[in-house]
mmCIF file of C-alpha atoms (C1' of nucleotides) in Angstrom:
data_model
loop_
_atom_site.group_PDB
_atom_site.id
_atom_site.type_symbol
_atom_site.label_atom_id
_atom_site.label_comp_id
_atom_site.label_asym_id
_atom_site.label_seq_id
_atom_site.Cartn_x
_atom_site.Cartn_y
_atom_site.Cartn_z
ATOM 1 C CA MET M 263 -0.027 -0.256 0.096
ATOM 2 C CA PHE M 264 2.776 2.675 1.178
ATOM 3 C CA SER M 265 6.188 2.598 0.339
ATOM 4 C CA LYS M 266 8.490 1.756 3.425
ATOM 5 C CA THR M 267 10.120 5.430 3.483
ATOM 6 C CA CYS M 268 6.384 6.273 3.623
ATOM 7 C CA GLU M 269 5.372 4.008 6.700
ATOM 8 C CA TYR M 270 8.517 5.172 8.397
ATOM 9 C CA ALA M 271 7.318 8.428 7.839
ATOM 10 C CA ILE M 272 4.122 8.659 9.069
ATOM 11 C CA ARG M 273 5.386 6.700 12.217
ATOM 12 C CA ALA M 274 7.680 9.276 12.525
ATOM 13 C CA MET M 275 5.304 11.896 12.385
ATOM 14 C CA ILE M 276 2.707 10.618 15.050
ATOM 15 C CA PHE M 277 6.053 9.952 17.431
ATOM 16 C CA ILE M 278 7.158 13.309 16.931
ATOM 17 C CA ALA M 279 3.831 14.837 17.748
ATOM 18 C CA GLN M 280 3.783 12.842 20.747
ATOM 19 C CA GLN M 281 7.166 13.983 21.881
ATOM 20 C CA SER M 282 7.021 17.294 21.452
ATOM 21 C CA LYS M 283 3.346 18.195 22.577
ATOM 22 C CA ASP M 284 4.858 19.907 25.585
ATOM 23 C CA GLY M 285 6.672 22.397 23.228
ATOM 24 C CA SER M 286 10.045 20.896 23.296
ATOM 25 C CA ARG M 287 11.854 18.878 20.838
ATOM 26 C CA VAL M 288 13.171 15.177 20.162
ATOM 27 C CA GLY M 289 16.498 13.997 18.363
ATOM 28 C CA ILE M 290 16.437 11.653 15.509
ATOM 29 C CA LYS M 291 18.059 8.758 17.901
ATOM 30 C CA ASP M 292 15.291 9.023 19.898
ATOM 31 C CA ILE M 293 12.688 8.917 16.923
ATOM 32 C CA ALA M 294 14.703 5.706 15.449
ATOM 33 C CA LYS M 295 14.208 3.933 18.958
ATOM 34 C CA GLY M 296 10.883 5.094 19.509
ATOM 35 C CA ILE M 297 9.562 3.706 16.104
ATOM 36 C CA ASP M 298 12.037 0.889 15.392
ATOM 37 C CA SER M 299 13.310 2.254 12.213
ATOM 38 C CA PRO M 300 17.215 2.758 10.774
ATOM 39 C CA GLU M 301 18.458 6.127 12.728
ATOM 40 C CA HIS M 302 20.150 7.502 9.393
ATOM 41 C CA PHE M 303 17.336 6.336 6.950
ATOM 42 C CA ILE M 304 14.520 8.462 9.102
ATOM 43 C CA ALA M 305 16.693 11.139 9.327
ATOM 44 C CA LYS M 306 16.883 11.583 5.472
ATOM 45 C CA ILE M 307 13.167 10.808 5.388
ATOM 46 C CA LEU M 308 12.485 13.829 7.757
ATOM 47 C CA GLN M 309 15.034 15.975 6.203
ATOM 48 C CA ASP M 310 13.139 15.866 2.883
ATOM 49 C CA LEU M 311 9.523 16.355 4.736
ATOM 50 C CA GLY M 312 11.740 19.388 6.380
ATOM 51 C CA ARG M 313 12.296 21.099 3.424
ATOM 52 C CA LYS M 314 8.463 20.376 2.425
ATOM 53 C CA GLY M 315 7.581 21.920 5.459
ATOM 54 C CA VAL M 316 5.761 19.084 7.053
ATOM 55 C CA VAL M 317 7.547 18.701 9.518
ATOM 56 C CA GLN M 318 9.772 21.598 11.766
ATOM 57 C CA SER M 319 13.028 21.173 13.011
ATOM 58 C CA LEU M 320 15.972 22.944 14.888
ATOM 59 C CA LYS M 321 19.860 22.104 15.117
ATOM 60 C CA GLY M 322 22.254 22.578 17.621
ATOM 61 C CA PRO M 323 21.901 21.532 21.979
ATOM 62 C CA THR M 324 18.031 21.560 22.547
ATOM 63 C CA GLY M 325 17.450 20.884 19.014
ATOM 64 C CA GLY M 326 15.409 18.280 17.038
ATOM 65 C CA PHE M 327 12.078 17.530 15.303
ATOM 66 C CA TYR M 328 8.708 19.036 16.523
ATOM 67 C CA LEU M 329 5.477 20.059 15.257
ATOM 68 C CA ASP M 330 3.549 23.048 16.375
ATOM 69 C CA ASN M 331 -0.320 22.965 16.796
ATOM 70 C CA SER M 332 -1.004 23.707 13.031
ATOM 71 C CA GLY M 333 1.446 20.854 12.348
ATOM 72 C CA ARG M 334 -0.578 18.421 14.666
ATOM 73 C CA LYS M 335 -3.065 19.040 11.901
ATOM 74 C CA THR M 336 -1.237 17.673 8.898
ATOM 75 C CA THR M 337 -3.306 15.009 7.613
ATOM 76 C CA LEU M 338 -1.811 11.517 6.332
ATOM 77 C CA ALA M 339 -2.795 12.722 2.613
ATOM 78 C CA THR M 340 -0.153 15.404 2.975
ATOM 79 C CA ILE M 341 2.410 12.733 4.024
ATOM 80 C CA VAL M 342 1.558 10.206 1.757
ATOM 81 C CA LYS M 343 1.720 12.644 -1.203
ATOM 82 C CA ALA M 344 4.853 14.526 0.215
ATOM 83 C CA VAL M 345 6.729 11.002 0.273
ATOM 84 C CA ASP M 346 4.905 8.457 -2.172
ATOM 85 C CA GLY M 347 3.362 10.909 -4.780
ATOM 86 C CA ASP M 348 0.011 10.889 -5.541
ATOM 87 C CA ASP M 349 -0.237 7.416 -7.014
ATOM 88 C CA ILE M 350 -2.345 5.851 -4.700
ATOM 89 C CA PHE M 351 -5.089 8.686 -4.984
ATOM 90 C CA SER M 352 -5.050 8.517 -8.704
ATOM 91 C CA GLY M 353 -3.378 5.914 -10.827
ATOM 92 C CA CYS M 354 -4.348 3.179 -12.155
ATOM 93 C CA GLY M 355 -4.832 -0.222 -10.220
ATOM 94 C CA LEU M 356 -3.371 -2.094 -13.461
ATOM 95 C CA GLY M 357 -0.791 0.416 -14.095
ATOM 96 C CA LEU M 358 -2.258 1.594 -17.392
ATOM 97 C CA LYS M 359 -1.577 5.062 -18.528
ATOM 98 C CA GLN M 360 -4.668 5.484 -20.529
ATOM 99 C CA CYS M 361 -7.297 4.924 -18.031
ATOM 100 C CA SER M 362 -9.947 6.884 -16.938
ATOM 101 C CA ASP M 363 -13.658 7.006 -16.533
ATOM 102 C CA LYS M 364 -14.089 7.309 -20.345
ATOM 103 C CA HIS M 365 -11.390 4.541 -21.486
ATOM 104 C CA PRO M 366 -11.628 2.389 -18.173
ATOM 105 C CA CYS M 367 -9.070 -0.635 -17.654
ATOM 106 C CA PRO M 368 -10.882 -4.078 -16.535
ATOM 107 C CA LEU M 369 -10.671 -3.053 -12.853
ATOM 108 C CA HIS M 370 -11.621 0.709 -13.104
ATOM 109 C CA HIS M 371 -15.169 0.128 -11.885
ATOM 110 C CA GLU M 372 -14.058 -2.188 -8.934
ATOM 111 C CA PHE M 373 -11.584 0.150 -7.972
ATOM 112 C CA ILE M 374 -13.630 3.273 -7.795
ATOM 113 C CA ASN M 375 -15.221 3.145 -4.153
ATOM 114 C CA ILE M 376 -12.000 1.610 -2.609
ATOM 115 C CA ARG M 377 -9.870 4.512 -3.740
ATOM 116 C CA LYS M 378 -12.935 6.899 -2.537
ATOM 117 C CA ASP M 379 -12.500 5.400 1.064
ATOM 118 C CA ILE M 380 -8.837 5.357 0.875
ATOM 119 C CA THR M 381 -8.718 9.300 -0.112
ATOM 120 C CA ASN M 382 -11.643 10.223 2.436
ATOM 121 C CA MET M 383 -9.608 8.137 5.262
ATOM 122 C CA LEU M 384 -6.194 9.963 4.243
ATOM 123 C CA ASN M 385 -7.720 13.157 4.267
ATOM 124 C CA LYS M 386 -9.768 13.170 7.309
ATOM 125 C CA THR M 387 -7.082 11.255 9.873
ATOM 126 C CA LYS M 388 -4.937 14.080 11.409
ATOM 127 C CA VAL M 389 -1.523 13.104 13.020
ATOM 128 C CA GLY M 390 -2.476 14.777 16.191
ATOM 129 C CA ASP M 391 -5.770 12.470 16.683
ATOM 130 C CA LEU M 392 -3.608 9.378 15.981
ATOM 131 C CA GLN M 393 -1.162 10.581 18.808
ATOM 132 C CA GLU M 394 -4.032 11.059 20.981
ATOM 133 C CA GLN M 395 -5.245 7.486 20.936
ATOM 134 C CA LEU M 396 -1.690 6.534 21.381
ATOM 135 C CA ASP M 397 -1.504 8.767 24.669
ATOM 136 C CA LYS M 398 -4.227 6.687 25.626
ATOM 137 C CA LYS M 399 -2.665 3.454 24.921
ATOM 138 C CA LEU M 400 -5.669 2.566 22.645
ATOM 139 C CA THR M 401 -2.888 1.750 19.681
ATOM 140 C CA PHE M 402 1.139 1.145 19.534
ATOM 141 C CA LEU M 403 3.568 2.454 17.506
ATOM 142 C CA ARG M 404 5.848 -0.546 18.470
ATOM 143 C CA ARG M 405 5.874 -4.149 20.434
ATOM 144 C CA ASP M 406 7.015 -2.400 23.900
ATOM 145 C CA MET Q 22 -1.401 -1.483 -4.513
ATOM 146 C CA PHE Q 23 0.070 -4.071 -6.762
ATOM 147 C CA SER Q 24 3.672 -4.875 -8.041
ATOM 148 C CA LYS Q 25 4.094 -4.478 -11.633
ATOM 149 C CA THR Q 26 4.628 -8.243 -11.836
ATOM 150 C CA CYS Q 27 1.030 -8.265 -10.207
ATOM 151 C CA GLU Q 28 -0.069 -5.679 -12.831
ATOM 152 C CA TYR Q 29 1.098 -7.639 -15.784
ATOM 153 C CA ALA Q 30 -0.317 -10.845 -14.959
ATOM 154 C CA ILE Q 31 -3.893 -9.741 -14.188
ATOM 155 C CA ARG Q 32 -3.858 -8.091 -17.716
ATOM 156 C CA ALA Q 33 -2.078 -11.419 -19.069
ATOM 157 C CA MET Q 34 -4.537 -13.611 -17.585
ATOM 158 C CA ILE Q 35 -7.486 -11.447 -18.930
ATOM 159 C CA PHE Q 36 -5.795 -11.396 -22.053
ATOM 160 C CA ILE Q 37 -5.508 -15.265 -22.086
ATOM 161 C CA ALA Q 38 -9.244 -15.729 -21.229
ATOM 162 C CA GLN Q 39 -10.051 -13.621 -23.969
ATOM 163 C CA GLN Q 40 -7.861 -15.279 -26.531
ATOM 164 C CA SER Q 41 -8.543 -18.733 -25.837
ATOM 165 C CA LYS Q 42 -12.205 -18.948 -25.480
ATOM 166 C CA ASP Q 43 -12.899 -20.634 -28.662
ATOM 167 C CA GLY Q 44 -10.356 -23.524 -27.123
ATOM 168 C CA SER Q 45 -7.247 -22.327 -29.047
ATOM 169 C CA ARG Q 46 -3.870 -20.807 -27.551
ATOM 170 C CA VAL Q 47 -2.027 -17.574 -27.386
ATOM 171 C CA GLY Q 48 1.866 -17.292 -27.886
ATOM 172 C CA ILE Q 49 3.838 -15.041 -25.696
ATOM 173 C CA LYS Q 50 4.356 -12.804 -28.404
ATOM 174 C CA ASP Q 51 0.884 -11.751 -28.877
ATOM 175 C CA ILE Q 52 0.085 -11.700 -24.914
ATOM 176 C CA ALA Q 53 3.126 -9.071 -24.577
ATOM 177 C CA LYS Q 54 1.557 -7.269 -27.491
ATOM 178 C CA GLY Q 55 -1.970 -7.377 -26.475
ATOM 179 C CA ILE Q 56 -1.170 -6.370 -22.755
ATOM 180 C CA ASP Q 57 1.894 -3.869 -23.824
ATOM 181 C CA SER Q 58 4.151 -5.914 -21.603
ATOM 182 C CA PRO Q 59 8.269 -6.492 -21.855
ATOM 183 C CA GLU Q 60 7.934 -10.166 -23.520
ATOM 184 C CA HIS Q 61 10.241 -12.082 -21.667
ATOM 185 C CA PHE Q 62 9.377 -10.731 -18.214
ATOM 186 C CA ILE Q 63 5.527 -11.547 -18.677
ATOM 187 C CA ALA Q 64 6.945 -14.684 -20.376
ATOM 188 C CA LYS Q 65 8.615 -15.572 -16.721
ATOM 189 C CA ILE Q 66 5.657 -14.282 -14.860
ATOM 190 C CA LEU Q 67 3.394 -16.675 -16.725
ATOM 191 C CA GLN Q 68 5.569 -19.865 -16.405
ATOM 192 C CA ASP Q 69 5.565 -19.091 -12.748
ATOM 193 C CA LEU Q 70 1.768 -18.883 -12.464
ATOM 194 C CA GLY Q 71 1.811 -22.147 -15.059
ATOM 195 C CA ARG Q 72 3.873 -24.204 -11.874
ATOM 196 C CA LYS Q 73 1.108 -22.672 -9.565
ATOM 197 C CA GLY Q 74 -1.475 -23.995 -11.804
ATOM 198 C CA VAL Q 75 -2.899 -20.673 -12.274
ATOM 199 C CA VAL Q 76 -2.546 -20.684 -16.003
ATOM 200 C CA GLN Q 77 -2.394 -23.547 -18.722
ATOM 201 C CA SER Q 78 0.044 -23.826 -21.054
ATOM 202 C CA LEU Q 79 1.569 -26.406 -24.137
ATOM 203 C CA LYS Q 80 4.695 -26.309 -25.933
ATOM 204 C CA GLY Q 81 5.439 -26.677 -29.495
ATOM 205 C CA PRO Q 82 3.357 -25.600 -32.927
ATOM 206 C CA THR Q 83 -0.324 -24.664 -32.256
ATOM 207 C CA GLY Q 84 0.981 -24.003 -28.411
ATOM 208 C CA GLY Q 85 0.748 -21.574 -26.318
ATOM 209 C CA PHE Q 86 -1.199 -20.232 -23.270
ATOM 210 C CA TYR Q 87 -4.766 -20.881 -22.453
ATOM 211 C CA LEU Q 88 -7.348 -20.892 -19.830
ATOM 212 C CA ASP Q 89 -10.158 -23.798 -19.769
ATOM 213 C CA ASN Q 90 -13.768 -23.000 -18.132
ATOM 214 C CA SER Q 91 -12.629 -23.400 -14.432
ATOM 215 C CA GLY Q 92 -9.664 -21.301 -15.063
ATOM 216 C CA ARG Q 93 -11.868 -18.556 -16.295
ATOM 217 C CA LYS Q 94 -13.409 -18.573 -12.996
ATOM 218 C CA THR Q 95 -10.162 -17.780 -11.299
ATOM 219 C CA THR Q 96 -10.447 -15.247 -9.174
ATOM 220 C CA LEU Q 97 -7.823 -11.961 -8.867
ATOM 221 C CA ALA Q 98 -7.070 -12.821 -5.390
ATOM 222 C CA THR Q 99 -5.964 -16.191 -6.363
ATOM 223 C CA ILE Q 100 -3.475 -14.300 -8.701
ATOM 224 C CA VAL Q 101 -2.738 -11.396 -6.385
ATOM 225 C CA LYS Q 102 -1.825 -14.229 -3.798
ATOM 226 C CA ALA Q 103 0.357 -16.290 -6.075
ATOM 227 C CA VAL Q 104 2.413 -12.978 -7.213
ATOM 228 C CA ASP Q 105 2.354 -10.830 -4.546
ATOM 229 C CA GLY Q 106 1.502 -12.904 -1.498
ATOM 230 C CA ASP Q 107 -0.929 -11.831 1.018
ATOM 231 C CA ASP Q 108 0.414 -8.795 2.079
ATOM 232 C CA ILE Q 109 -2.421 -6.760 1.043
ATOM 233 C CA PHE Q 110 -5.214 -8.942 2.821
ATOM 234 C CA SER Q 111 -3.378 -9.158 6.172
ATOM 235 C CA GLY Q 112 -0.581 -6.985 6.290
ATOM 236 C CA CYS Q 113 -0.157 -3.933 8.340
ATOM 237 C CA GLY Q 114 -0.672 -0.798 7.138
ATOM 238 C CA LEU Q 115 2.345 0.708 8.814
ATOM 239 C CA GLY Q 116 4.806 -2.088 8.069
ATOM 240 C CA LEU Q 117 4.479 -3.442 12.182
ATOM 241 C CA LYS Q 118 5.154 -6.679 12.604
ATOM 242 C CA GLN Q 119 3.101 -7.012 15.831
ATOM 243 C CA CYS Q 120 0.050 -5.448 14.771
ATOM 244 C CA SER Q 121 -3.586 -6.976 15.468
ATOM 245 C CA ASP Q 122 -7.015 -6.035 16.931
ATOM 246 C CA LYS Q 123 -5.416 -6.965 20.355
ATOM 247 C CA HIS Q 124 -2.178 -4.642 19.409
ATOM 248 C CA PRO Q 125 -3.413 -2.400 16.967
ATOM 249 C CA CYS Q 126 -1.244 0.330 15.103
ATOM 250 C CA PRO Q 127 -2.232 3.815 14.719
ATOM 251 C CA LEU Q 128 -3.751 3.294 11.376
ATOM 252 C CA HIS Q 129 -5.120 -0.389 12.218
ATOM 253 C CA HIS Q 130 -8.821 0.801 12.832
ATOM 254 C CA GLU Q 131 -8.990 3.021 9.740
ATOM 255 C CA PHE Q 132 -7.581 0.252 7.873
ATOM 256 C CA ILE Q 133 -9.968 -2.546 8.747
ATOM 257 C CA ASN Q 134 -12.919 -1.448 6.469
ATOM 258 C CA ILE Q 135 -10.467 -0.506 3.598
ATOM 259 C CA ARG Q 136 -8.959 -3.875 3.560
ATOM 260 C CA LYS Q 137 -12.201 -5.719 4.036
ATOM 261 C CA ASP Q 138 -14.010 -4.068 1.244
ATOM 262 C CA ILE Q 139 -10.259 -5.056 -1.140
ATOM 263 C CA THR Q 140 -10.355 -8.365 -0.004
ATOM 264 C CA ASN Q 141 -14.014 -8.689 -0.913
ATOM 265 C CA MET Q 142 -13.412 -7.325 -4.366
ATOM 266 C CA LEU Q 143 -10.506 -9.456 -4.921
ATOM 267 C CA ASN Q 144 -12.557 -12.614 -3.927
ATOM 268 C CA LYS Q 145 -15.536 -11.808 -5.934
ATOM 269 C CA THR Q 146 -13.922 -10.809 -9.352
ATOM 270 C CA LYS Q 147 -13.428 -13.523 -12.007
ATOM 271 C CA VAL Q 148 -11.127 -13.440 -14.670
ATOM 272 C CA GLY Q 149 -14.051 -14.373 -16.946
ATOM 273 C CA ASP Q 150 -16.441 -11.601 -16.102
ATOM 274 C CA LEU Q 151 -13.406 -9.140 -16.823
ATOM 275 C CA GLN Q 152 -12.771 -10.963 -19.986
ATOM 276 C CA GLU Q 153 -16.742 -10.432 -20.944
ATOM 277 C CA GLN Q 154 -16.982 -6.799 -20.293
ATOM 278 C CA LEU Q 155 -13.796 -6.521 -22.430
ATOM 279 C CA ASP Q 156 -15.517 -8.264 -25.281
ATOM 280 C CA LYS Q 157 -18.482 -5.957 -24.902
ATOM 281 C CA LYS Q 158 -15.737 -3.250 -25.357
ATOM 282 C CA LEU Q 159 -16.650 -1.876 -21.883
ATOM 283 C CA THR Q 160 -13.103 -1.816 -20.716
ATOM 284 C CA PHE Q 161 -9.796 -1.745 -22.475
ATOM 285 C CA LEU Q 162 -6.721 -3.620 -21.985
ATOM 286 C CA ARG Q 163 -4.400 -0.836 -23.957
ATOM 287 C CA ARG Q 164 -4.540 2.253 -25.714
ATOM 288 C CA ASP Q 165 -6.042 0.627 -29.437
ATOM 289 C "C1'" DC V 95 34.475 33.170 20.742
ATOM 290 C "C1'" DA V 96 35.368 28.138 21.236
ATOM 291 C "C1'" DA V 97 33.587 23.774 22.554
ATOM 292 C "C1'" DT V 98 29.646 20.841 21.792
ATOM 293 C "C1'" DT V 99 25.329 19.468 20.048
ATOM 294 C "C1'" DA V 100 22.157 18.018 16.537
ATOM 295 C "C1'" DA V 101 20.291 18.349 11.941
ATOM 296 C "C1'" DA V 102 21.452 18.841 7.051
ATOM 297 C "C1'" DA V 103 23.633 17.238 3.112
ATOM 298 C "C1'" DG V 104 25.543 14.038 0.101
ATOM 299 C "C1'" DA V 105 28.370 9.881 -1.464
ATOM 300 C "C1'" DC V 106 28.022 5.173 -1.147
ATOM 301 C "C1'" DT V 107 26.222 0.178 -0.509
ATOM 302 C "C1'" DT V 108 23.238 -2.992 -0.677
ATOM 303 C "C1'" DT V 109 18.703 -5.556 -1.848
ATOM 304 C "C1'" DT V 110 14.746 -5.751 -4.429
ATOM 305 C "C1'" DT V 111 12.282 -5.093 -8.492
ATOM 306 C "C1'" DT V 112 12.284 -5.097 -13.177
ATOM 307 C "C1'" DG V 113 13.467 -6.454 -17.125
ATOM 308 C "C1'" DT V 114 16.791 -9.176 -21.248
ATOM 309 C "C1'" DC V 115 19.077 -12.419 -23.247
ATOM 310 C "C1'" DT V 116 20.613 -17.396 -24.387
ATOM 311 C "C1'" DT V 117 19.956 -22.199 -23.846
ATOM 312 C "C1'" DT V 118 17.302 -26.246 -22.974
ATOM 313 C "C1'" DT V 119 13.374 -29.155 -23.176
ATOM 314 C "C1'" DA V 120 8.731 -30.583 -25.268
ATOM 315 C "C1'" DA V 121 5.275 -30.801 -28.657
ATOM 316 C "C1'" DT V 122 3.686 -31.229 -33.734
ATOM 317 C "C1'" DG V 123 3.491 -32.605 -38.242
ATOM 318 C "C1'" DA V 124 5.834 -33.669 -42.941
ATOM 319 C "C1'" DT T 192 12.626 -39.593 -37.053
ATOM 320 C "C1'" DC T 193 13.831 -34.990 -37.912
ATOM 321 C "C1'" DA T 194 12.776 -29.779 -38.697
ATOM 322 C "C1'" DT T 195 10.125 -26.512 -36.730
ATOM 323 C "C1'" DT T 196 7.600 -24.156 -33.393
ATOM 324 C "C1'" DA T 197 7.087 -22.431 -28.950
ATOM 325 C "C1'" DA T 198 7.126 -22.444 -23.941
ATOM 326 C "C1'" DA T 199 10.664 -23.240 -19.905
ATOM 327 C "C1'" DA T 200 14.570 -22.755 -17.643
ATOM 328 C "C1'" DG T 201 18.031 -19.875 -16.003
ATOM 329 C "C1'" DA T 202 21.758 -16.751 -16.130
ATOM 330 C "C1'" DC T 203 22.260 -12.007 -16.450
ATOM 331 C "C1'" DA T 204 21.719 -6.441 -16.285
ATOM 332 C "C1'" DA T 205 19.662 -2.083 -15.280
ATOM 333 C "C1'" DA T 206 16.933 0.625 -12.204
ATOM 334 C "C1'" DA T 207 14.611 1.750 -8.204
ATOM 335 C "C1'" DA T 208 14.252 1.298 -3.263
ATOM 336 C "C1'" DA T 209 16.087 0.773 0.976
ATOM 337 C "C1'" DG T 210 19.899 1.489 4.140
ATOM 338 C "C1'" DT T 211 24.657 3.113 5.788
ATOM 339 C "C1'" DC T 212 28.309 6.248 6.656
ATOM 340 C "C1'" DT T 213 30.821 10.888 6.835
ATOM 341 C "C1'" DT T 214 31.410 15.379 6.524
ATOM 342 C "C1'" DT T 215 29.165 20.130 6.676
ATOM 343 C "C1'" DT T 216 26.416 23.697 8.608
ATOM 344 C "C1'" DA T 217 23.973 25.771 12.297
ATOM 345 C "C1'" DA T 218 22.340 26.719 17.022
ATOM 346 C "C1'" DT T 219 23.146 26.656 22.080
ATOM 347 C "C1'" DT T 220 26.109 27.547 26.389
ATOM 348 C "C1'" DG T 221 29.882 28.343 28.940
#
DNA sequence: CAATTAAAAGACTTTTTTGTCTTTTAATGA
DNA sequence: TCATTAAAAGACAAAAAAGTCTTTTAATTG
């Protein structure tokens, strides 16, 4: 469904939302441990998301990654688009370049509702909401 | 959603169903042209599906790939499982090894219905049905 | 301002996926 | 039975994704 890169990105965003809710910042090592990902790999991903304005960061002592209140309202759709592009929102399920309502591939109609549901879900789900469920221990980011 | 390999596999299965409905066989070159795929690549994919009993083939003159009536009832689920495994049916959306109803990842609940819809769709859609829609020119396998 | 801390940047490697080419095996029909 | 046809098998190559490592830049604090 998502690339590994995108999975790490979503997990990291939720973790950062959680760790920075008191206004502090969280370092790359803690993030890597917290979401069980390769340290340098998630660093690269977050740097990319930083350039795109999806996550905030600060260098030096007391530095790290953080999300402000508006960042916590970031939707999964924003993250997925930034990392994987919008293939999942609009690409053809059978990989045809020419596939549309007018010129549908054999799976086009079967896919329409599924794609709509995925899009709705990604558009409405916010990082902050997922972080709150995590805080309540209703969900988990790793084994523990 | 699916790997390229799986996309080619589904397209090829529909094409073979169409071309072999009169009891004849269709060669790898015609398949590659018909679904716009690399010839040797789709050959390898179909050999694998052949070994798994998902498609039938015959060597020599008048040989080629074909589907009998029971083959035409093959579901997309069968093809997808044979090619991509069952990640799409049961894997965690965030790539966690430990993810279940009891120990859900942050996206677990959001994904449950989507996964159910995808599974239903793949289980109920048969190669033969897709081929009939193609015959009626309601859908397309390539530009034309 | 110098030492320290932590992210940014970028080169590099490994693994997986995708794609290509050549040789072998099996079936057909003259 | 021999030439031909077409898939099977398997080695190989290219591209993309995933992961690692080193150097540079920027912020903080004494």
